[in-house]
mmCIF file of C-alpha atoms in Angstrom:
data_model
loop_
_atom_site.group_PDB
_atom_site.id
_atom_site.type_symbol
_atom_site.label_atom_id
_atom_site.label_comp_id
_atom_site.label_asym_id
_atom_site.label_seq_id
_atom_site.Cartn_x
_atom_site.Cartn_y
_atom_site.Cartn_z
ATOM 1 C CA MET A 1 180.102 57.282 103.070
ATOM 2 C CA ASP A 2 176.707 58.973 102.573
ATOM 3 C CA SER A 3 176.414 62.268 103.940
ATOM 4 C CA THR A 4 172.704 61.864 105.117
ATOM 5 C CA CYS A 5 173.322 59.140 107.440
ATOM 6 C CA PRO A 6 174.734 59.766 110.888
ATOM 7 C CA SER A 7 178.134 59.047 111.712
ATOM 8 C CA GLU A 8 178.677 56.037 113.744
ATOM 9 C CA SER A 9 179.552 56.646 117.395
ATOM 10 C CA ILE A 10 179.309 54.623 120.501
ATOM 11 C CA TYR A 11 176.771 57.212 122.158
ATOM 12 C CA ASN A 12 174.317 56.555 119.207
ATOM 13 C CA LEU A 13 173.892 53.175 120.475
ATOM 14 C CA ILE A 14 172.004 54.101 123.604
ATOM 15 C CA PRO A 15 168.392 55.056 122.591
ATOM 16 C CA SER A 16 167.495 58.604 123.663
ATOM 17 C CA ASP A 17 164.136 59.729 124.989
ATOM 18 C CA TRP A 18 161.745 61.177 122.264
ATOM 19 C CA LYS A 19 160.958 64.979 122.682
ATOM 20 C CA GLU A 20 157.727 66.389 121.094
ATOM 21 C CA PRO A 21 158.763 69.342 118.827
ATOM 22 C CA PRO A 22 157.459 72.619 120.043
ATOM 23 C CA GLN A 23 154.212 73.911 118.282
ATOM 24 C CA PRO A 24 154.540 76.662 115.616
ATOM 25 C CA PRO A 25 153.666 80.247 116.839
ATOM 26 C CA ARG A 26 149.757 81.136 116.477
ATOM 27 C CA TYR A 27 148.918 83.036 113.422
ATOM 28 C CA ILE A 28 148.070 86.948 114.391
ATOM 29 C CA SER A 29 146.986 89.259 111.591
ATOM 30 C CA ILE A 30 148.993 92.372 111.339
ATOM 31 C CA PHE A 31 146.013 94.204 110.779
ATOM 32 C CA LYS A 32 144.306 93.299 114.293
ATOM 33 C CA THR A 33 145.368 96.648 115.958
ATOM 34 C CA ALA A 34 144.070 98.751 113.005
ATOM 35 C CA ILE A 35 140.782 97.025 113.049
ATOM 36 C CA LYS A 36 140.363 97.420 116.649
ATOM 37 C CA GLU A 37 141.211 101.082 116.574
ATOM 38 C CA ASP A 38 138.477 101.533 113.878
ATOM 39 C CA MET A 39 135.880 99.660 115.795
ATOM 40 C CA GLN A 40 136.501 101.642 118.827
ATOM 41 C CA LYS A 41 136.230 104.730 116.749
ATOM 42 C CA SER A 42 132.801 103.904 115.365
ATOM 43 C CA LYS A 43 131.503 102.624 118.815
ATOM 44 C CA THR A 44 130.028 105.232 121.263
ATOM 45 C CA ALA A 45 129.314 104.323 124.894
ATOM 46 C CA MET A 46 125.546 103.749 125.659
ATOM 47 C CA LYS A 47 124.772 104.663 122.227
ATOM 48 C CA THR A 48 121.353 102.697 121.875
ATOM 49 C CA MET A 49 120.237 102.778 125.397
ATOM 50 C CA GLY A 50 121.301 106.081 126.577
ATOM 51 C CA PRO A 51 122.223 106.786 130.381
ATOM 52 C CA PRO A 52 119.614 105.620 132.763
ATOM 53 C CA LYS A 53 117.133 108.647 133.544
ATOM 54 C CA VAL A 54 116.912 107.854 137.384
ATOM 55 C CA GLU A 55 116.080 110.634 140.157
ATOM 56 C CA VAL A 56 119.090 111.150 142.183
ATOM 57 C CA PRO A 57 118.335 110.477 145.728
ATOM 58 C CA SER A 58 118.518 113.125 148.144
ATOM 59 C CA PRO A 59 121.172 113.049 150.862
ATOM 60 C CA LYS A 60 118.416 113.667 153.405
ATOM 61 C CA ASP A 61 116.441 110.618 152.283
ATOM 62 C CA PHE A 62 119.062 107.914 153.576
ATOM 63 C CA LEU A 63 118.107 104.499 154.085
ATOM 64 C CA LYS A 64 116.769 104.089 157.625
ATOM 65 C CA LYS A 65 116.016 101.048 159.725
ATOM 66 C CA HIS A 66 113.094 98.884 158.956
ATOM 67 C CA SER A 67 112.173 101.165 156.037
ATOM 68 C CA LYS A 68 112.090 98.232 153.435
ATOM 69 C CA GLU A 69 109.725 96.409 155.805
ATOM 70 C CA LYS A 70 106.065 96.052 154.842
ATOM 71 C CA THR A 71 103.483 97.806 157.047
ATOM 72 C CA LEU A 72 100.738 95.738 158.622
ATOM 73 C CA PRO A 73 97.136 96.894 158.451
ATOM 74 C CA PRO A 74 95.547 98.518 161.409
ATOM 75 C CA LYS A 75 94.596 96.097 164.159
ATOM 76 C CA LYS A 76 90.803 95.658 164.606
ATOM 77 C CA LYS A 77 89.079 95.023 167.818
ATOM 78 C CA PHE A 78 87.985 91.472 168.327
ATOM 79 C CA ASP A 79 84.297 90.858 168.963
ATOM 80 C CA ARG A 80 83.433 87.426 170.182
ATOM 81 C CA THR A 81 79.655 87.762 169.869
ATOM 82 C CA GLU A 82 79.989 88.585 166.043
ATOM 83 C CA PRO A 83 78.808 85.305 164.292
ATOM 84 C CA LYS A 84 81.272 84.334 161.610
ATOM 85 C CA LYS A 85 79.211 81.970 159.650
ATOM 86 C CA PRO A 86 75.291 81.509 159.178
ATOM 87 C CA PRO A 87 73.760 79.597 161.927
ATOM 88 C CA VAL A 88 73.002 75.811 161.686
ATOM 89 C CA PRO A 89 69.263 74.986 160.978
ATOM 90 C CA LEU A 90 67.370 73.868 164.077
ATOM 91 C CA ARG A 91 66.226 70.277 164.594
ATOM 92 C CA THR A 92 62.622 71.610 164.274
ATOM 93 C CA ASP A 93 63.217 72.924 160.720
ATOM 94 C CA HIS A 94 62.245 70.820 157.879
ATOM 95 C CA PRO A 95 63.018 71.260 154.307
ATOM 96 C CA VAL A 96 60.178 71.481 151.571
ATOM 97 C CA MET A 97 59.471 67.938 150.226
ATOM 98 C CA GLY A 98 57.651 66.805 147.386
ATOM 99 C CA VAL A 99 57.996 69.584 144.912
ATOM 100 C CA GLN A 100 57.939 67.943 141.430
ATOM 101 C CA SER A 101 57.555 69.375 137.949
ATOM 102 C CA GLU A 102 54.984 67.719 135.682
ATOM 103 C CA LYS A 103 56.839 68.534 132.364
ATOM 104 C CA ASN A 104 57.975 65.583 130.475
ATOM 105 C CA PHE A 105 61.523 66.539 129.396
ATOM 106 C CA VAL A 106 61.992 63.653 127.174
ATOM 107 C CA SER A 107 58.777 64.260 125.195
ATOM 108 C CA SER A 108 59.444 67.984 124.832
ATOM 109 C CA ASN A 109 63.259 67.529 123.836
ATOM 110 C CA ALA A 110 61.928 65.174 121.116
ATOM 111 C CA ALA A 111 59.378 67.485 119.921
ATOM 112 C CA ASP A 112 61.984 70.108 119.780
ATOM 113 C CA VAL A 113 64.210 68.116 117.672
ATOM 114 C CA ILE A 114 61.543 66.860 115.355
ATOM 115 C CA MET A 115 59.913 70.378 114.723
ATOM 116 C CA GLY A 116 63.018 72.326 114.483
ATOM 117 C CA VAL A 117 64.801 73.093 111.302
ATOM 118 C CA ALA A 118 67.705 70.789 110.532
ATOM 119 C CA LYS A 119 71.084 72.630 110.630
ATOM 120 C CA LYS A 120 72.773 72.806 107.141
ATOM 121 C CA PRO A 121 76.227 71.767 107.079
ATOM 122 C CA LYS A 122 78.882 74.496 106.211
ATOM 123 C CA PRO A 123 80.253 74.121 102.625
ATOM 124 C CA ILE A 124 83.724 73.115 102.455
ATOM 125 C CA TYR A 125 86.320 71.999 99.852
ATOM 126 C CA VAL A 126 89.198 69.982 100.246
ATOM 127 C CA ASP A 127 92.373 70.752 97.901
ATOM 128 C CA LYS A 128 94.824 68.003 98.948
ATOM 129 C CA ARG A 129 94.908 64.291 99.328
ATOM 130 C CA THR A 130 95.705 64.601 102.969
ATOM 131 C CA GLY A 131 92.044 65.957 103.558
ATOM 132 C CA ASP A 132 92.770 69.606 104.325
ATOM 133 C CA LYS A 133 89.543 71.614 104.737
ATOM 134 C CA HIS A 134 88.788 75.155 103.714
ATOM 135 C CA ASP A 135 85.648 77.381 103.763
ATOM 136 C CA LEU A 136 84.087 77.264 100.212
ATOM 137 C CA GLU A 137 81.964 80.546 100.743
ATOM 138 C CA THR A 138 85.325 82.716 100.876
ATOM 139 C CA SER A 139 87.357 80.812 98.417
ATOM 140 C CA GLY A 140 86.145 82.312 95.224
ATOM 141 C CA LEU A 141 84.899 79.113 93.685
ATOM 142 C CA VAL A 142 81.194 79.828 94.255
ATOM 143 C CA PRO A 143 79.851 81.821 91.406
ATOM 144 C CA LYS A 144 78.294 84.454 93.434
ATOM 145 C CA TYR A 145 78.873 87.660 91.338
ATOM 146 C CA ILE A 146 77.435 86.303 88.100
ATOM 147 C CA ASN A 147 74.149 85.295 89.870
ATOM 148 C CA LYS A 148 73.365 89.007 90.896
ATOM 149 C CA LYS A 149 70.334 90.489 89.587
ATOM 150 C CA ASP A 150 72.310 93.692 88.267
ATOM 151 C CA TYR A 151 75.096 91.426 86.532
ATOM 152 C CA GLY A 152 75.692 92.554 83.195
ATOM 153 C CA VAL A 153 73.588 95.530 83.381
ATOM 154 C CA THR A 154 74.829 98.903 82.600
ATOM 155 C CA PRO A 155 75.075 101.047 85.510
ATOM 156 C CA GLU A 156 72.726 104.076 85.541
ATOM 157 C CA TYR A 157 75.346 106.622 85.998
ATOM 158 C CA ILE A 158 77.009 105.355 82.808
ATOM 159 C CA CYS A 159 73.660 105.513 80.796
ATOM 160 C CA LYS A 160 73.098 108.924 82.247
ATOM 161 C CA ARG A 161 76.521 109.959 81.180
ATOM 162 C CA ASN A 162 76.106 108.463 77.616
ATOM 163 C CA GLU A 163 73.129 110.381 77.160
ATOM 164 C CA GLU A 164 74.571 113.610 78.209
ATOM 165 C CA ILE A 165 77.658 113.125 75.832
ATOM 166 C CA LYS A 166 75.034 112.212 72.997
ATOM 167 C CA ASN A 167 72.808 115.376 73.659
ATOM 168 C CA ALA A 168 76.083 117.560 73.875
ATOM 169 C CA GLN A 169 77.322 116.210 70.543
ATOM 170 C CA GLU A 170 74.090 116.803 68.832
ATOM 171 C CA GLU A 171 73.760 120.594 69.963
ATOM 172 C CA TYR A 172 77.343 120.886 68.698
ATOM 173 C CA ASP A 173 76.476 119.618 65.314
ATOM 174 C CA ASN A 174 73.422 121.668 65.006
ATOM 175 C CA TYR A 175 75.521 124.574 65.928
ATOM 176 C CA ILE A 176 78.189 123.848 63.253
ATOM 177 C CA GLN A 177 75.413 123.381 60.596
ATOM 178 C CA GLU A 178 73.772 126.578 61.474
ATOM 179 C CA ASN A 179 76.959 128.478 61.275
ATOM 180 C CA LEU A 180 77.710 126.755 58.160
ATOM 181 C CA ARG A 181 74.369 127.805 56.483
ATOM 182 C CA LYS A 182 74.540 131.339 57.681
ATOM 183 C CA ALA A 183 78.049 132.104 57.076
ATOM 184 C CA ALA A 184 79.261 130.839 53.473
ATOM 185 C CA MET A 185 77.500 127.607 52.654
ATOM 186 C CA LYS A 186 74.589 126.979 50.382
ATOM 187 C CA ARG A 187 72.759 123.653 50.083
ATOM 188 C CA LEU A 188 72.132 122.113 46.808
ATOM 189 C CA SER A 189 68.629 121.476 45.901
ATOM 190 C CA ASP A 190 67.684 117.958 44.454
ATOM 191 C CA GLU A 191 67.212 119.455 40.954
ATOM 192 C CA GLU A 192 70.492 121.032 40.985
ATOM 193 C CA ARG A 193 72.163 117.885 42.414
ATOM 194 C CA GLU A 194 70.631 115.737 39.627
ATOM 195 C CA ALA A 195 71.514 118.437 36.925
ATOM 196 C CA VAL A 196 75.422 118.328 38.162
ATOM 197 C CA LEU A 197 75.172 114.590 38.407
ATOM 198 C CA GLU A 198 73.966 114.250 34.841
ATOM 199 C CA GLY A 199 76.534 116.857 33.544
ATOM 200 C CA LEU A 200 79.359 114.934 35.001
ATOM 201 C CA LYS A 201 78.095 111.732 33.500
ATOM 202 C CA LYS A 202 77.766 113.308 30.157
ATOM 203 C CA ASN A 203 81.339 114.581 30.311
ATOM 204 C CA TRP A 204 82.671 111.294 31.450
ATOM 205 C CA GLU A 205 81.013 109.768 28.202
ATOM 206 C CA GLU A 206 82.394 112.400 25.805
ATOM 207 C CA VAL A 207 85.978 111.758 27.408
ATOM 208 C CA HIS A 208 85.638 107.953 27.426
ATOM 209 C CA LYS A 209 84.552 108.197 23.478
ATOM 210 C CA GLU A 210 87.496 110.379 22.857
ATOM 211 C CA PHE A 211 89.769 107.766 24.765
ATOM 212 C CA GLN A 212 88.353 104.831 22.750
ATOM 213 C CA SER A 213 89.030 106.716 19.438
ATOM 214 C CA LEU A 214 92.689 106.795 20.040
ATOM 215 C CA SER A 215 94.991 104.542 17.859
ATOM 216 C CA VAL A 216 96.816 101.504 18.851
ATOM 217 C CA PHE A 217 100.208 102.545 17.871
ATOM 218 C CA ASP A 218 100.991 105.444 20.053
ATOM 219 C CA SER A 219 103.781 108.046 19.439
ATOM 220 C CA MET A 220 104.961 110.246 22.582
ATOM 221 C CA PRO A 221 102.193 113.083 21.905
ATOM 222 C CA LYS A 222 99.498 110.397 21.777
ATOM 223 C CA LYS A 223 100.769 108.656 25.154
ATOM 224 C CA THR A 224 100.735 112.003 26.744
ATOM 225 C CA ARG A 225 97.360 112.529 25.405
ATOM 226 C CA LYS A 226 96.113 109.106 26.597
ATOM 227 C CA GLN A 227 97.401 109.664 30.190
ATOM 228 C CA LYS A 228 95.625 113.016 30.379
ATOM 229 C CA LEU A 229 92.331 111.409 29.297
ATOM 230 C CA GLU A 230 92.647 108.635 31.899
ATOM 231 C CA GLU A 231 93.398 111.075 34.517
ATOM 232 C CA LYS A 232 90.311 113.249 33.510
ATOM 233 C CA MET A 233 88.157 110.021 33.678
ATOM 234 C CA LYS A 234 89.296 109.137 37.058
ATOM 235 C CA GLN A 235 88.614 112.699 38.313
ATOM 236 C CA LEU A 236 85.042 112.426 36.802
ATOM 237 C CA GLU A 237 84.578 108.960 38.152
ATOM 238 C CA HIS A 238 85.544 110.117 41.676
ATOM 239 C CA ASP A 239 83.304 113.276 41.590
ATOM 240 C CA ILE A 240 80.329 111.112 40.313
ATOM 241 C CA GLY A 241 80.812 108.697 43.314
ATOM 242 C CA VAL A 242 81.044 111.481 46.013
ATOM 243 C CA ILE A 243 77.615 113.085 44.543
ATOM 244 C CA GLU A 244 75.880 109.853 44.562
ATOM 245 C CA LYS A 245 77.148 108.796 48.068
ATOM 246 C CA HIS A 246 75.843 112.061 49.693
ATOM 247 C CA LYS A 247 72.307 113.327 49.276
ATOM 248 C CA ILE A 248 73.091 116.747 51.056
ATOM 249 C CA ILE A 249 75.761 118.783 49.560
ATOM 250 C CA TYR A 250 76.858 122.302 50.651
ATOM 251 C CA ILE A 251 78.755 124.564 48.391
ATOM 252 C CA ALA A 252 80.590 127.931 49.359
ATOM 253 C CA ASN A 253 78.810 131.152 48.336
ATOM 254 C CA LYS A 254 80.888 133.373 46.065
#
């Protein structure tokens, strides 16, 4: 006999009413009270608005009867003879008739339209296929700045500043040159410069001739001698190039 099946009994033959099982208890967090206490600690009564600053009424100014009713304006004495509206015109009064203007308004309006200057349409641009219109003047698409008269022209204050800088540099250069001349510098004359240049070229030719006379098969002393001659030739070539490049040369006074 299976243990899972109920045991046979005569009482099981009569069906019993189905009872709905009770619902499980609702979930309540165990931290509910702690969170509520923390919230109450951080809150302050009337923290944002503050207590209402209302003047406390005096006990003597208690509410009286009819004190809330509106007061009526003072009564005026009624005068029956005073007219309320302007009088009706008499039967003998006739309005002014036959007053007409000789101006031809049709012709004058046509002349104004013909002689007047046609109103130019406001430039616009459309940037979407749905036809959204925008002002063209303020869009930045019109080349206004490059069409100005002073476009590309150096401002006057910059020209003035450049001129001042140039003059200051010239004065400083003149001051330095004057100090160099007075202190310890002497300018070579053209004759002295040519004499120095000819002497350097003559020395280079002598060193070059000695360099060419060296033998092909070198020993260590000859290699050293060859290197010294090459260095001397390079130095002479450098000095010759400097003197040829600069026309004005200053030397220190001993």
